[in-house]
GROMACS .gro file of C-alpha atoms in nm:
model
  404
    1UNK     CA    1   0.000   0.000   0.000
    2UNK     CA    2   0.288   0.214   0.085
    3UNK     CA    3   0.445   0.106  -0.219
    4UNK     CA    4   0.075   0.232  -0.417
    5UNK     CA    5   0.080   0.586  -0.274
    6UNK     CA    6   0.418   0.668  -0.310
    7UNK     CA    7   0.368   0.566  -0.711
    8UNK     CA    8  -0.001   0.800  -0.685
    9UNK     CA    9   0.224   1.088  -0.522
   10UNK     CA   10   0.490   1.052  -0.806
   11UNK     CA   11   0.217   0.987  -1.074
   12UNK     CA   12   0.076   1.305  -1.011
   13UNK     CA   13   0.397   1.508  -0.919
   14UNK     CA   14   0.458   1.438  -1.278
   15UNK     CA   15   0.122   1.576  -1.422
   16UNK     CA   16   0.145   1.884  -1.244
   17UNK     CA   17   0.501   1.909  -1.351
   18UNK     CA   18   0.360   1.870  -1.685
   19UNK     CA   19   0.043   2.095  -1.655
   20UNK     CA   20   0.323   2.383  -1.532
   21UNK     CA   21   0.516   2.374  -1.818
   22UNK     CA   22   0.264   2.369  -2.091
   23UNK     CA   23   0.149   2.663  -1.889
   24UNK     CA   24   0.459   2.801  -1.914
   25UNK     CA   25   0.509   2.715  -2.305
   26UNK     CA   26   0.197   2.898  -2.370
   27UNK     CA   27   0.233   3.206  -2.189
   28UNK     CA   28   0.588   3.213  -2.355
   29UNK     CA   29   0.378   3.164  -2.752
   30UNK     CA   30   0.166   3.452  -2.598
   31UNK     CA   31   0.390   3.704  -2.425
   32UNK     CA   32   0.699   3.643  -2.602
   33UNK     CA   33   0.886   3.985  -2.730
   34UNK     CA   34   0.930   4.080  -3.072
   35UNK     CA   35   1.179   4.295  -3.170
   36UNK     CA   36   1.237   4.500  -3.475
   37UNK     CA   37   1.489   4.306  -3.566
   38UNK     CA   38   1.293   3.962  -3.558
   39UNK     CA   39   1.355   3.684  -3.838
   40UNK     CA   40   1.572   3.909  -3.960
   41UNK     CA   41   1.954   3.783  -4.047
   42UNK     CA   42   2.281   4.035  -4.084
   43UNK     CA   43   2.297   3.970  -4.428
   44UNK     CA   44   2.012   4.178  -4.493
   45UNK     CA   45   2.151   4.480  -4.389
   46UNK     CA   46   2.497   4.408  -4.610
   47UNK     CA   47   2.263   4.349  -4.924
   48UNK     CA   48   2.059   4.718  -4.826
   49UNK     CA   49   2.434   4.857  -4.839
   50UNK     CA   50   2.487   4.707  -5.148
   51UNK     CA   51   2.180   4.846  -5.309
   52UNK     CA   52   2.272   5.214  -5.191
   53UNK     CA   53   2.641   5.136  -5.337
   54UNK     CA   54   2.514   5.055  -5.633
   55UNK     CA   55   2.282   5.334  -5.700
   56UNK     CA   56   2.603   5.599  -5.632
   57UNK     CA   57   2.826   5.360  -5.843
   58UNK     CA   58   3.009   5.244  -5.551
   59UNK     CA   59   3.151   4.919  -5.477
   60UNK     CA   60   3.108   4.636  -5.161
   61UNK     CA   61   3.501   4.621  -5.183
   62UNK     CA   62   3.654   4.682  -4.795
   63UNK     CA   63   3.903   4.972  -4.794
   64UNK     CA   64   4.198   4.850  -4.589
   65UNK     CA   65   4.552   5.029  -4.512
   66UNK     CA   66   4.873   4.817  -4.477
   67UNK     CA   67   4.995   4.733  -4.168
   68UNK     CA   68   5.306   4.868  -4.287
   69UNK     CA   69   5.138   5.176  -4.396
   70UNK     CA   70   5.228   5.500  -4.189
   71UNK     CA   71   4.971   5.665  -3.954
   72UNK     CA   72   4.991   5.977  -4.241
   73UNK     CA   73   4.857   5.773  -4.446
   74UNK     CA   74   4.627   5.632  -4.279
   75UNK     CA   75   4.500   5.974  -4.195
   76UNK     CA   76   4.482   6.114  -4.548
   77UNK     CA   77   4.300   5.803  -4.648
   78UNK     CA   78   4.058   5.842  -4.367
   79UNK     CA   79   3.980   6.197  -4.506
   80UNK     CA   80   4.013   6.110  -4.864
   81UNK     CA   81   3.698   5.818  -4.785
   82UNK     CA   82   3.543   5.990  -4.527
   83UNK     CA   83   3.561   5.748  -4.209
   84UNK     CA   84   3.695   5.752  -3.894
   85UNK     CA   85   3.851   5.414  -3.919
   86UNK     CA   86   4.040   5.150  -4.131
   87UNK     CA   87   4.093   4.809  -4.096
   88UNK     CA   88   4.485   4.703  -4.061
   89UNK     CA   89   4.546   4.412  -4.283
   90UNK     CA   90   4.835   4.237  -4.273
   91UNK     CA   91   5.073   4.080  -4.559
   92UNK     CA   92   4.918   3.772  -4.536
   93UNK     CA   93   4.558   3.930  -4.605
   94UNK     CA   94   4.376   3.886  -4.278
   95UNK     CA   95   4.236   4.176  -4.047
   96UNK     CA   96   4.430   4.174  -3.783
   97UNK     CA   97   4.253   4.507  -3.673
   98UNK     CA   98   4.094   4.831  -3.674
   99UNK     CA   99   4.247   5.138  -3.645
  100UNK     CA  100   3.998   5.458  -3.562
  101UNK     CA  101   4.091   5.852  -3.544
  102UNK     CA  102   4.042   5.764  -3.178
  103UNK     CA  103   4.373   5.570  -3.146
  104UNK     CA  104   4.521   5.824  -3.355
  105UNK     CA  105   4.443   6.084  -3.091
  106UNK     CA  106   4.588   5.931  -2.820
  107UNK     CA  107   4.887   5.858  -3.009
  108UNK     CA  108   4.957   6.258  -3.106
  109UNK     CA  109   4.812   6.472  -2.811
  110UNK     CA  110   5.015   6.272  -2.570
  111UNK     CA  111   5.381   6.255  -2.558
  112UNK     CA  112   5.511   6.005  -2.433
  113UNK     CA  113   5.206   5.801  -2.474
  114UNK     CA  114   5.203   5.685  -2.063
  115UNK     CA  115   5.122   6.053  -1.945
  116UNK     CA  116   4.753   5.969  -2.077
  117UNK     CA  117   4.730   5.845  -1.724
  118UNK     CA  118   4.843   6.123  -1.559
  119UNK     CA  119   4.504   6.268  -1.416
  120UNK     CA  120   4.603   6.632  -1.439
  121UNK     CA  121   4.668   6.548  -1.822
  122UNK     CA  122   4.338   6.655  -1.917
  123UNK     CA  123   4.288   6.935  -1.705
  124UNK     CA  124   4.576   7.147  -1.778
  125UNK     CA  125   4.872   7.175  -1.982
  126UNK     CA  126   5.282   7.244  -1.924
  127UNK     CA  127   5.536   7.363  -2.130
  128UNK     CA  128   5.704   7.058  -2.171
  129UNK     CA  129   5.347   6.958  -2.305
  130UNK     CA  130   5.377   7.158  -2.584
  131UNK     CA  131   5.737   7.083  -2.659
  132UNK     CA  132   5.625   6.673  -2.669
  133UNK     CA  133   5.305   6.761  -2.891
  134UNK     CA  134   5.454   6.999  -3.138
  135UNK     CA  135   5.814   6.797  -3.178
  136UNK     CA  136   5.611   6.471  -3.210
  137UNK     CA  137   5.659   6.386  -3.554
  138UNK     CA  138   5.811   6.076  -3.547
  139UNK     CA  139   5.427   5.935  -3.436
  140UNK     CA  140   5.364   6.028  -3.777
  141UNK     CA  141   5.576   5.834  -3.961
  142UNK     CA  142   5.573   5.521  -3.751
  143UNK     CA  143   5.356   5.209  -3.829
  144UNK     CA  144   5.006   5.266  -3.834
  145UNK     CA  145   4.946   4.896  -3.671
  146UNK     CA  146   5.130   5.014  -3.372
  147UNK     CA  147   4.827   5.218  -3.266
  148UNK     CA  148   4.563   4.935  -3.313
  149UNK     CA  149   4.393   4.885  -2.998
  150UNK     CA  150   4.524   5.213  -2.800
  151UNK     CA  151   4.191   5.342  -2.755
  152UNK     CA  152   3.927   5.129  -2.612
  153UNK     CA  153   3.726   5.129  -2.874
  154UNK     CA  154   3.946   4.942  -3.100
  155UNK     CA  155   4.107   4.697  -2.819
  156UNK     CA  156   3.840   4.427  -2.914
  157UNK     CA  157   3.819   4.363  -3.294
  158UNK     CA  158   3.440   4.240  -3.310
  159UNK     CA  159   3.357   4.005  -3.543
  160UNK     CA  160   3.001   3.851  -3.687
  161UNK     CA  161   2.928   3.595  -3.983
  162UNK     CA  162   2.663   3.705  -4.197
  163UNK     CA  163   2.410   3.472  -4.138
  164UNK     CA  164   2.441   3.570  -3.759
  165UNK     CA  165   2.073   3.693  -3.599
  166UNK     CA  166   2.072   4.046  -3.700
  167UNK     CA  167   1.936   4.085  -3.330
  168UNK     CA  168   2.294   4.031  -3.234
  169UNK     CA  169   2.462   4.263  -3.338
  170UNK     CA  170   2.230   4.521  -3.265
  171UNK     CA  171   2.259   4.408  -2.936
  172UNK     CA  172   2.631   4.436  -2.914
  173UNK     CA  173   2.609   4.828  -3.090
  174UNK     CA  174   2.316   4.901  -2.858
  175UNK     CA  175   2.595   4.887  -2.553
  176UNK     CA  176   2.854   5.101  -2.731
  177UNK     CA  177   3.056   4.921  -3.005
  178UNK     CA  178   3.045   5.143  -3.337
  179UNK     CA  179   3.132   4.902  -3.592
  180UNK     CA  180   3.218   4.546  -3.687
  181UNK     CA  181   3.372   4.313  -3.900
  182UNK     CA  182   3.130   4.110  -4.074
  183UNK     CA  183   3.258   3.779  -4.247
  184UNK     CA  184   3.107   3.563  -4.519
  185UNK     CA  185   2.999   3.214  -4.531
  186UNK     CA  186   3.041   3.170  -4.879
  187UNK     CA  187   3.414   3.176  -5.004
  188UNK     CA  188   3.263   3.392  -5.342
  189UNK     CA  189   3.163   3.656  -5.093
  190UNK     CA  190   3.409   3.915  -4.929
  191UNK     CA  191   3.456   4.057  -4.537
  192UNK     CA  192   3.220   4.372  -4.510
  193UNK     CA  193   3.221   4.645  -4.225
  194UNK     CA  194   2.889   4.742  -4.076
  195UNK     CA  195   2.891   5.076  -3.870
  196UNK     CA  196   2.692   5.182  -3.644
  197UNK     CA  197   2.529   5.449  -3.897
  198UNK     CA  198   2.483   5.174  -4.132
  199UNK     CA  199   2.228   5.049  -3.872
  200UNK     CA  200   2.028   5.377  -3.863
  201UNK     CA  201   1.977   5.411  -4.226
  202UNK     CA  202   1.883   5.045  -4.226
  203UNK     CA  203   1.586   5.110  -3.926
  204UNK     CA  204   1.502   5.458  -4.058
  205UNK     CA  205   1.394   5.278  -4.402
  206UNK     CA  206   1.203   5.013  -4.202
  207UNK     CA  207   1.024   5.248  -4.014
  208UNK     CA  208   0.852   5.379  -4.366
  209UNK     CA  209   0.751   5.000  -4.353
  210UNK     CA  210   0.619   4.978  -4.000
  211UNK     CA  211   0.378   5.133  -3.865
  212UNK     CA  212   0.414   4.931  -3.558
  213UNK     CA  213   0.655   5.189  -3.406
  214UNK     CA  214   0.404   5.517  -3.486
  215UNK     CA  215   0.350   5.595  -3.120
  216UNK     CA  216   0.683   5.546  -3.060
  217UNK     CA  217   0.833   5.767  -3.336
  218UNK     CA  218   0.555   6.031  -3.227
  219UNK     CA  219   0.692   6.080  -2.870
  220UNK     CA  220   0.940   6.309  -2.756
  221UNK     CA  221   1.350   6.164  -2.693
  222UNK     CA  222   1.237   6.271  -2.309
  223UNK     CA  223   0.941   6.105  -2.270
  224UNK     CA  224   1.125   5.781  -2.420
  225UNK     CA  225   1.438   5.869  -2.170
  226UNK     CA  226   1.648   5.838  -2.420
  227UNK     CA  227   1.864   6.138  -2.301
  228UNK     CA  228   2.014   6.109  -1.950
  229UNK     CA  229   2.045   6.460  -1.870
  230UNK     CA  230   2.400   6.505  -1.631
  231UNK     CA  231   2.689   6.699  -1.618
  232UNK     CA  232   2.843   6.690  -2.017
  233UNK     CA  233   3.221   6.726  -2.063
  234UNK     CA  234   3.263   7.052  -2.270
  235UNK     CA  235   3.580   7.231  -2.400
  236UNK     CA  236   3.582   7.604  -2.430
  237UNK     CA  237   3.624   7.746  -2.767
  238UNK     CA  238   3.929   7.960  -2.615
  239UNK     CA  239   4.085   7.662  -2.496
  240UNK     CA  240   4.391   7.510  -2.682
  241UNK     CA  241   4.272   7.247  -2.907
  242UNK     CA  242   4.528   6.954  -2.798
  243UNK     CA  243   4.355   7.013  -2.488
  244UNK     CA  244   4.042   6.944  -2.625
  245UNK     CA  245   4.121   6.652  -2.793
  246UNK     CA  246   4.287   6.542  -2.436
  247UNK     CA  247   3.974   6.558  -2.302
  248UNK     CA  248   3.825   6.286  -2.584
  249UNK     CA  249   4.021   6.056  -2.338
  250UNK     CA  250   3.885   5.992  -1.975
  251UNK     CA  251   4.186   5.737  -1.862
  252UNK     CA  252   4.319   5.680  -1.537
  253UNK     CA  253   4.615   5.448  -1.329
  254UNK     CA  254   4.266   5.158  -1.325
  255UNK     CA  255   4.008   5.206  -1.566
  256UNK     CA  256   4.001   5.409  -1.913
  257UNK     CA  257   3.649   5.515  -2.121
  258UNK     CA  258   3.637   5.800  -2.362
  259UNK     CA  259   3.419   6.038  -2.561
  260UNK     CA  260   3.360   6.059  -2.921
  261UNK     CA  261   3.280   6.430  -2.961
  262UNK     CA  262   3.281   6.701  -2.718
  263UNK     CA  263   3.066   7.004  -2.717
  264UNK     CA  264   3.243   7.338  -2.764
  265UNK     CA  265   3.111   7.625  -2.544
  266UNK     CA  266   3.163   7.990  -2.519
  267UNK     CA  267   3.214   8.234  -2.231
  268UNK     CA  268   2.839   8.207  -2.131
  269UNK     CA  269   2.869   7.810  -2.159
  270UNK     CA  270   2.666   7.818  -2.482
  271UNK     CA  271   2.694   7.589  -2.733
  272UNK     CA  272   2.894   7.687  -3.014
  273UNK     CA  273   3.070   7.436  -3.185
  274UNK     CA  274   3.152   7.018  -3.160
  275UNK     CA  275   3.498   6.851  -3.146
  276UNK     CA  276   3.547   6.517  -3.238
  277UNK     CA  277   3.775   6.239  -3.314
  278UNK     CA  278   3.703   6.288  -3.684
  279UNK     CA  279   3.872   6.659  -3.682
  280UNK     CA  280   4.219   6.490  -3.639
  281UNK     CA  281   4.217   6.383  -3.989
  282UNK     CA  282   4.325   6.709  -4.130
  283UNK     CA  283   4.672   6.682  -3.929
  284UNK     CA  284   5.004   6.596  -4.092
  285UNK     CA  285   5.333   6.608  -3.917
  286UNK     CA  286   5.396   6.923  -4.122
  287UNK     CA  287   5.139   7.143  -3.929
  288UNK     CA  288   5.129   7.014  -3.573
  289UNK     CA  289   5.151   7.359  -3.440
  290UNK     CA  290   4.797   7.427  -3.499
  291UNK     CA  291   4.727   7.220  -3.214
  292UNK     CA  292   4.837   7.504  -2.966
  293UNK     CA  293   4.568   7.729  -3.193
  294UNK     CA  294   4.252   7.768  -2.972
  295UNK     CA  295   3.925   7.554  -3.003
  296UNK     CA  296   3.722   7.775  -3.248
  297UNK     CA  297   4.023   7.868  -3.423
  298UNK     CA  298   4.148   7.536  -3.504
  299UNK     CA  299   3.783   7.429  -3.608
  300UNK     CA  300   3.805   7.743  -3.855
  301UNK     CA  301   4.143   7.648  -4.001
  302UNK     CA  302   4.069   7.238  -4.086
  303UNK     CA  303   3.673   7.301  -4.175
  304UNK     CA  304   3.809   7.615  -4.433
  305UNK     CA  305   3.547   7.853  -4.312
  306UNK     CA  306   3.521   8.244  -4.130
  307UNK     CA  307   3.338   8.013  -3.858
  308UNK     CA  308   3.305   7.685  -3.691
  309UNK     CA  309   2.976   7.437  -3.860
  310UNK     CA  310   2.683   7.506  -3.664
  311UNK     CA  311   2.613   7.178  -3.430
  312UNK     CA  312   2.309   6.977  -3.489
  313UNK     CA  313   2.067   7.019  -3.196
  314UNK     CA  314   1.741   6.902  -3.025
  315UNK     CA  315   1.542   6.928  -2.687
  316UNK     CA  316   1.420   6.669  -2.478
  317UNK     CA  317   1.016   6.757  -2.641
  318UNK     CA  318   1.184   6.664  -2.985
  319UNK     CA  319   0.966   6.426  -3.167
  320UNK     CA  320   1.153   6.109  -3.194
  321UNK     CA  321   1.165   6.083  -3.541
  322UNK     CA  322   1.244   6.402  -3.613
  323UNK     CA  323   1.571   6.309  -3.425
  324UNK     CA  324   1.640   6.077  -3.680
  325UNK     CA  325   1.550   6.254  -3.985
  326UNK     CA  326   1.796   6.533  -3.810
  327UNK     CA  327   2.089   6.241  -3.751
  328UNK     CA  328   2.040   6.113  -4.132
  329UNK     CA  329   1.971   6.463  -4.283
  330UNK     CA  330   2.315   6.627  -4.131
  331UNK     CA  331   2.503   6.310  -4.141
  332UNK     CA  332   2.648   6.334  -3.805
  333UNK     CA  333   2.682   6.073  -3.524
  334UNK     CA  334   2.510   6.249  -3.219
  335UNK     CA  335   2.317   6.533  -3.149
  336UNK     CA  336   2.370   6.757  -2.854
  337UNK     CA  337   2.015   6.843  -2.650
  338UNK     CA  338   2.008   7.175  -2.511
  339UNK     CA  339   1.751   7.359  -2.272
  340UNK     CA  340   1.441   7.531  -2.338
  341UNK     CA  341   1.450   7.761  -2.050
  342UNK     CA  342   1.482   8.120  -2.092
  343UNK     CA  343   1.868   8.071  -1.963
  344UNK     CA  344   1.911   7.693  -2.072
  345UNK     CA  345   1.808   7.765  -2.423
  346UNK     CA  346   2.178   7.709  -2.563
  347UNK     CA  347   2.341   7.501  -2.312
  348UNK     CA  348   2.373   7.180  -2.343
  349UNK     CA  349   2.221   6.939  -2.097
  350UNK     CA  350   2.238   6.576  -2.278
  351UNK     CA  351   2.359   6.404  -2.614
  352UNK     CA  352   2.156   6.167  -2.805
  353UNK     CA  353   2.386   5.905  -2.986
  354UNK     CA  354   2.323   5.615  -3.238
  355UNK     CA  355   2.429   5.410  -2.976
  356UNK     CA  356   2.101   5.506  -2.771
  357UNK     CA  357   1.895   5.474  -3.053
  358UNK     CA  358   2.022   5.132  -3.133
  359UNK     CA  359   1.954   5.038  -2.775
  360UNK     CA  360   1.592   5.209  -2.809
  361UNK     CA  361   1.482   4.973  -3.124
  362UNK     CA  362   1.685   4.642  -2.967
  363UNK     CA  363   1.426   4.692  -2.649
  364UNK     CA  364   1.161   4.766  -2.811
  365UNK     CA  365   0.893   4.513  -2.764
  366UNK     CA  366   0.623   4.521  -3.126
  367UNK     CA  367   0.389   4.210  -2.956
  368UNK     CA  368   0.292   4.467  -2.729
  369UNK     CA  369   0.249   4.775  -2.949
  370UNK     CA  370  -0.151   4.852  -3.009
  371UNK     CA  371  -0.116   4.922  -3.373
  372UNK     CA  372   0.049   4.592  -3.455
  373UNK     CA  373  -0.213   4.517  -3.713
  374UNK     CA  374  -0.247   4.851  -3.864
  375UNK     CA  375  -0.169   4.804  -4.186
  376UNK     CA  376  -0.409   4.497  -4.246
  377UNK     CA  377  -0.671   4.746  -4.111
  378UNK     CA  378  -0.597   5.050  -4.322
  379UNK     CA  379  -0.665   4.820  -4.604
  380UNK     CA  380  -1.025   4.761  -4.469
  381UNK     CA  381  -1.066   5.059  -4.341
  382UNK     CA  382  -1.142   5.005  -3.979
  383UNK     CA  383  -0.916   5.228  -3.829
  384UNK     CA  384  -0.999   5.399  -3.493
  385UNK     CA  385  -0.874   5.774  -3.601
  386UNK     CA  386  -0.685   5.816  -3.270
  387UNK     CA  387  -0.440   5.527  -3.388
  388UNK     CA  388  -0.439   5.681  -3.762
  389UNK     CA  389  -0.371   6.030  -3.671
  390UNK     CA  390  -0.058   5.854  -3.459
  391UNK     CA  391   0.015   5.666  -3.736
  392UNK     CA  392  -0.046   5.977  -3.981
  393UNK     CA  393   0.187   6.175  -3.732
  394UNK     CA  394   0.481   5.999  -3.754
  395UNK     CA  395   0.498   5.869  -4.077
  396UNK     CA  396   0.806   6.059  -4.280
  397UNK     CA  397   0.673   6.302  -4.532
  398UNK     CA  398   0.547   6.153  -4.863
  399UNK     CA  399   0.437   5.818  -4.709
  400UNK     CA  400   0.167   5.667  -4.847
  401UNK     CA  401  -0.072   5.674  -4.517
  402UNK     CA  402  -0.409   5.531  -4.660
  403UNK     CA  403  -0.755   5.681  -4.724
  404UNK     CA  404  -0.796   5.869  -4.431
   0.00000   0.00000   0.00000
């Protein structure tokens, strides 16, 4: 009898076990997320790439520099394609990795290379300083390879095949990482590099296609927190540009991180200007000296103008598409939020990068959005007008948006 219960107890141990997980396998079928990048594979973003290349009579072909090359060159064909990075391939063929303007940074404004992680290197500078900077030609003219991986953002060479979830490596850009190296799975095929801006024009022409994401393209970057507002880094326009460009580096004795860009501010802390990683390509060991020039005159002298470019901008009740259409429009990597109060108006309070876009549509759950069957709707036109004015709202101009 024992024996009989102890099988009945077991018996229906196992049902329940059973009845919990088809519970569980349900509520998973029901509830599970959908992102924007579901089903889809990293391949299709190389063949929308190859479809724009084709239409400006470009080729997929990956632009490398020798290992061997010099960093001059480097530089000149950095400016000459207009990136901010190469891959390094060596004289066997393979990537062995990717140089950015970053590393190139580090490698000029500090002489010898170590005082990076002296803290008082970003906060003010010595006359030896200048001596190092401005008799630091020899960085110049060395290897180009030998600056691989200076820069955190180049110590990790990141690397996808193309069949890979497309989810991935969204994921992996969402938390920072601004391009990879994407290889092929068939031999006829050739190694590609996705950027992070390659992602955004990919979404922005799925958004045309997705009306899904309406309310969400509708609401302001603050309501979305996208922006956390804090104290930015800035660099005064009177400032010395090496300084600047110090500044792009955050490093210390244990831990480094950096900055891309930096905003450039005047006297009242208004936002005049942007310094970036990107500026460094105009420099050649011939003109090192203009690094002692201020900020805004330096940003005169490379961009060939009587003033620095006017910096893309939004505030935190910026529609967020319109942030896109502003990131695509000005091709530019960030843009800097400012205020809206009578003395905030020009000061900047946040950035909004790809990087937090990325992260926006990788999180982004569509099983849960109300208008997830719009577009079967529109067709029979049973659309409650609240959801198609939404819809109407955030569609870019010139989208066909139905009968309504």
């Amino acid at each position: 009898r024992a024996r009989k219960r102890q099988t009945t107890t077991q018996a229906h141990r196992k049902r329940t076990q059973a009845l919990t997980m088809q519970r569980e396998e349900v509520k998973h079928k029901t509830f599970r997320k959908v992102t924007f990048f579901e089903g889809k594979k990293i391949k299709d973003i190389l063949d929308m790439m190859t479809d724009i290349n084709t239409f400006f009579g470009l080729t997929d072909e990956l632009v490398t520099v020798p290992e061997k090359a010099t960093v001059e060159e480097a530089l000149k064909e950095m400016k000459a394609r207009n990136v901010t990075s190469l891959p390094i391939r060596g004289e066997d063929g393979k990537i062995n990795g990717i140089v950015s303007t970053l590393d190139i940074v580090v490698g000029v404004v500090f002489a010898p290379m170590y005082t990076r992680y002296n803290e008082e290197a970003t906060a003010k500078l010595n006359l030896q300083d200048l001596k190092n900077i401005t008799t630091n030609k020899a960085v110049f003219d060395s290897p180009v390879a030998n600056l691989t991986g200076v820069h955190e953002e180049t110590r990790t060479l990141n690397e996808f095949w193309d069949d890979d979830d497309l989810s991935l490596l969204a994921h992996r850009m969402s938390m920072g990482v601004h391009r990879a190296l994407i290889k092929p799975r068939d031999k006829n095929d050739k190694m590609r590099i996705v950027t992070q801006s390659d992602f955004l024009n990919y979404i922005t022409q799925r958004i045309v296609t997705d009306p899904r994401l309406a309310k969400c393209m509708a609401q302001t970057i603050g309501k979305l927190d996208l922006v956390e507002t804090t104290d930015v880094v800035t660099v005064s326009s009177k400032d010395r540009a090496v300084l600047g460009f110090r500044k792009l580096w955050m490093g210390g004795k244990w831990f480094d991180w950096s900055l891309s860009a930096l905003p450039v501010v005047d006297a009242k802390g208004e936002l005049v200007g942007n310094l970036s990683g990107s500026d460094m390509r105009n420099m050649t060991k011939d003109n090192l000296d203009d690094l002692l020039l201020s900020v805004e005159d330096f940003l005169w002298k490379i961009n060939g103008k009587s003033k620095m470019r006017t910096p893309v901008t939004v505030t935190l009740d910026t529609p967020f598409l319109e942030a896109i259409e502003k990131i695509m429009g000005n091709s530019v990597h960030r843009l800097w939020v400012t205020g809206t109060g009578k003395g905030d108006k020009n000061k900047v309070k946040g950035v909004l990068s790809l990087t937090d876009i990325i992260y926006k549509f990788s999180t982004f759950d569509l099983s849960r959005h109300p208008m997830r069957d719009i577009t079967e709707r529109l067709a029979r036109g049973v659309v409650l007008s609240d959801e198609y004015a939404e819809y109407k709202a955030a569609a870019p101009p010139g989208t066909s948006t139905g009968p309504y």
